[in-house]
Amino acid sequence: MEPITLSKDARAFISPSDLTFGWDNCHRCLWLYYNHQVKAPLFMPLVGDLAEMQEISCIGKTSAELNTNMPEGKVFKHAGWVVSTPIEVDGVVTPFAVRGKYDLLMEHPDGTFGIVDCKFQSSPNDKSKFYAVQLEAYAFALENPAKDAPIKVSTAGLLVWAPVKIRGNSSGNFGLELSCNWFPTDRSPELIASRLSDFIKMITGPVPAAKTNCDQCKYVENRTEILKGV
């Protein structure tokens, strides 16, 4: 791989979520975002509020208080920002680094740590395989930090809340009963190394084709065609 020089509009920090959701969707949209910081707005206020409530409720709790299937430990931090050292691809140090905010960091009795990604889902489906790369990205940044001392990450997984039923009545407060489910992922440094390599080669290469079912690209193309005739 040739040395990379970023343009003034390029984005140097790679978000862990872009390694999953972004990568799984339209590569042209990703390319535009990382080369020109052009991105369609996304508004999910309720999801953000629920996620914050979930994370705060876990602060200071042991794994046994959250889910008995979780490895032994206690919530050490929440909503922590991480930034990695520059990423190396094919022996070349690139100007890119992983930067993101994890949900929960568990501390285990042996002094190692665990990454927990909190999710609200309509049903408690196991999506750990899909999110494994994102969890590995956080682990990579914690074990290879730009600042601070590195820490050893031994576990990772999803803590999934799913609605069960509504409780209460109109004369009092309503409540939402939730199930709490744990879906672990296996540590795989090779997985994140491969994805980062593919990701960086894509965003530093030529403009990719739009994904066939990308709504954003379809909107832009249709809008452009319509305005040509106005």
XYZ file of C-alpha atoms in Angstrom:
230
model
C 0.000 0.000 0.000
C 1.268 3.473 -0.925
C 1.560 6.200 1.760
C -1.690 8.147 2.192
C -2.041 11.927 2.258
C -5.457 13.206 3.278
C -7.166 16.161 1.619
C -8.273 19.083 3.790
C -11.902 17.862 3.767
C -11.112 14.231 4.532
C -12.053 12.562 7.801
C -9.192 10.839 9.643
C -11.132 9.206 12.477
C -12.998 5.979 11.750
C -16.167 5.416 13.755
C -16.726 1.846 15.025
C -20.351 1.994 13.855
C -19.195 2.812 10.308
C -17.329 -0.498 10.332
C -20.680 -2.264 10.766
C -23.736 -0.252 9.647
C -21.839 1.930 7.204
C -19.841 -0.927 5.707
C -22.927 -3.111 5.388
C -24.785 -0.378 3.499
C -23.654 1.923 0.679
C -19.905 2.267 0.098
C -20.429 5.354 -2.065
C -22.092 7.133 0.880
C -19.200 6.077 3.119
C -16.662 7.311 0.581
C -18.375 10.707 0.365
C -18.465 11.018 4.150
C -14.796 10.159 4.703
C -13.484 12.156 1.747
C -15.763 15.215 1.835
C -17.687 14.880 5.155
C -20.984 14.856 3.259
C -23.575 12.791 5.099
C -27.371 12.671 5.140
C -28.810 13.813 8.512
C -30.101 11.099 10.816
C -32.498 11.834 13.669
C -33.332 9.187 16.292
C -34.064 11.166 19.495
C -36.091 8.445 21.223
C -33.428 5.811 20.601
C -30.814 8.090 22.140
C -32.930 8.748 25.232
C -33.624 5.047 25.773
C -29.964 4.153 25.296
C -28.898 6.773 27.847
C -31.442 5.470 30.376
C -30.225 1.918 29.838
C -26.564 2.801 30.297
C -27.144 4.944 33.404
C -29.172 2.162 35.034
C -26.131 -0.125 34.740
C -23.574 2.147 36.417
C -21.909 0.505 39.407
C -23.734 -2.803 38.992
C -22.147 -6.220 38.956
C -22.594 -8.530 36.006
C -24.798 -10.786 38.150
C -27.202 -7.868 38.682
C -27.503 -7.360 34.922
C -27.537 -10.906 33.580
C -26.299 -14.081 35.236
C -24.769 -15.292 31.965
C -22.329 -12.376 31.806
C -18.718 -13.006 32.860
C -17.972 -11.968 36.438
C -17.222 -8.294 36.838
C -18.539 -4.844 37.631
C -19.388 -1.842 35.467
C -16.256 0.319 35.624
C -17.140 3.177 33.257
C -19.847 4.199 30.835
C -19.942 6.358 27.687
C -16.158 6.546 27.455
C -14.411 8.001 24.419
C -11.533 6.042 22.890
C -8.981 7.005 20.233
C -6.475 4.551 18.812
C -2.961 4.998 17.530
C -2.660 5.381 13.724
C -3.790 2.232 11.913
C -1.223 0.202 9.995
C -2.234 -1.458 6.701
C 0.132 -3.733 4.760
C 3.095 -2.383 6.687
C 2.201 1.264 6.045
C 1.182 3.558 8.904
C -1.914 5.423 7.716
C -3.285 8.776 8.947
C -6.455 7.008 10.117
C -7.378 6.054 13.681
C -10.395 4.517 15.398
C -12.405 6.964 17.491
C -15.700 6.250 19.208
C -17.663 6.073 22.439
C -18.354 2.707 24.052
C -21.463 2.083 26.154
C -20.101 0.178 29.168
C -16.680 -0.996 30.303
C -16.642 -3.908 32.744
C -13.731 -4.694 35.042
C -13.127 -8.390 35.705
C -11.554 -9.871 38.867
C -8.380 -10.816 36.953
C -7.718 -7.166 36.068
C -8.824 -7.434 32.449
C -11.791 -5.572 30.997
C -14.906 -6.238 28.964
C -16.721 -4.141 26.354
C -20.524 -4.109 26.624
C -22.674 -2.640 23.865
C -26.208 -1.839 25.057
C -29.109 -2.372 22.673
C -32.870 -1.840 22.631
C -34.494 -4.338 20.263
C -38.085 -5.276 19.475
C -37.182 -8.912 20.215
C -34.143 -10.476 21.918
C -32.436 -11.710 18.748
C -28.746 -12.550 18.786
C -26.977 -10.003 16.564
C -23.552 -10.476 18.109
C -22.011 -11.693 14.842
C -22.992 -8.453 13.085
C -21.730 -6.210 15.909
C -18.522 -8.193 16.531
C -16.452 -5.842 14.342
C -17.752 -2.781 16.199
C -16.888 -4.306 19.571
C -13.447 -5.269 18.275
C -12.910 -1.667 17.158
C -13.437 -0.429 20.724
C -11.132 -3.152 22.032
C -8.491 -2.200 19.446
C -8.586 1.440 20.585
C -8.390 0.496 24.270
C -5.459 -1.851 23.693
C -3.712 0.574 21.313
C -4.620 4.019 22.694
C -3.308 7.297 21.324
C -3.073 8.493 24.932
C -3.275 6.888 28.372
C -2.100 3.394 29.224
C -3.351 0.413 27.226
C -5.684 -2.044 28.932
C -6.332 -5.715 28.202
C -9.815 -6.475 26.849
C -10.732 -10.123 27.416
C -14.508 -10.132 26.825
C -17.105 -8.397 24.684
C -20.810 -8.735 24.012
C -24.261 -7.224 23.627
C -26.607 -6.444 26.520
C -29.998 -6.453 24.821
C -33.202 -5.125 26.341
C -36.434 -6.165 24.656
C -40.035 -5.217 25.591
C -42.169 -7.886 27.256
C -45.372 -6.081 28.273
C -46.887 -2.868 29.614
C -47.632 -2.620 33.326
C -49.819 -0.149 35.226
C -53.103 1.601 34.510
C -54.549 5.050 33.827
C -54.912 5.842 37.547
C -51.178 5.460 38.115
C -47.952 5.312 36.167
C -47.441 2.983 33.263
C -44.289 0.915 33.089
C -42.575 -1.122 30.413
C -41.353 -4.571 31.434
C -38.151 -5.524 29.645
C -36.149 -8.703 29.270
C -32.376 -8.401 29.641
C -30.305 -10.683 27.428
C -26.579 -11.276 27.048
C -24.989 -12.252 23.727
C -21.191 -12.614 23.936
C -18.743 -12.325 21.059
C -15.367 -14.021 20.760
C -12.314 -11.781 20.710
C -10.838 -11.660 17.210
C -8.062 -9.115 16.520
C -7.802 -10.640 13.030
C -11.405 -9.633 12.307
C -10.866 -5.944 13.022
C -7.501 -5.906 11.223
C -9.125 -7.300 8.079
C -12.095 -4.913 8.203
C -9.913 -1.854 8.823
C -7.690 -2.814 5.894
C -10.659 -3.238 3.539
C -12.300 -0.061 4.860
C -9.233 2.145 4.426
C -8.499 0.784 0.955
C -12.091 1.534 -0.055
C -12.234 5.117 1.237
C -8.810 5.971 -0.243
C -9.622 4.418 -3.611
C -11.808 5.613 -6.496
C -15.473 6.506 -5.954
C -17.366 3.217 -5.445
C -20.604 2.379 -7.221
C -23.775 3.152 -5.301
C -25.472 0.230 -3.613
C -28.492 -0.826 -5.658
C -30.990 -0.302 -2.847
C -29.429 2.837 -1.298
C -32.317 5.239 -0.648
C -29.994 8.226 -0.248
C -28.305 7.705 -3.619
C -31.660 7.073 -5.301
C -33.001 10.311 -3.831
C -30.005 12.321 -5.072
C -30.155 10.767 -8.554
C -33.920 11.280 -8.896
C -33.715 14.840 -7.589
C -30.897 15.667 -10.021
C -32.807 14.253 -12.993
C -35.977 16.148 -12.085
C -34.169 19.464 -11.627
C -32.468 19.093 -15.005
C -35.848 19.503 -16.658
C -37.093 22.392 -14.536
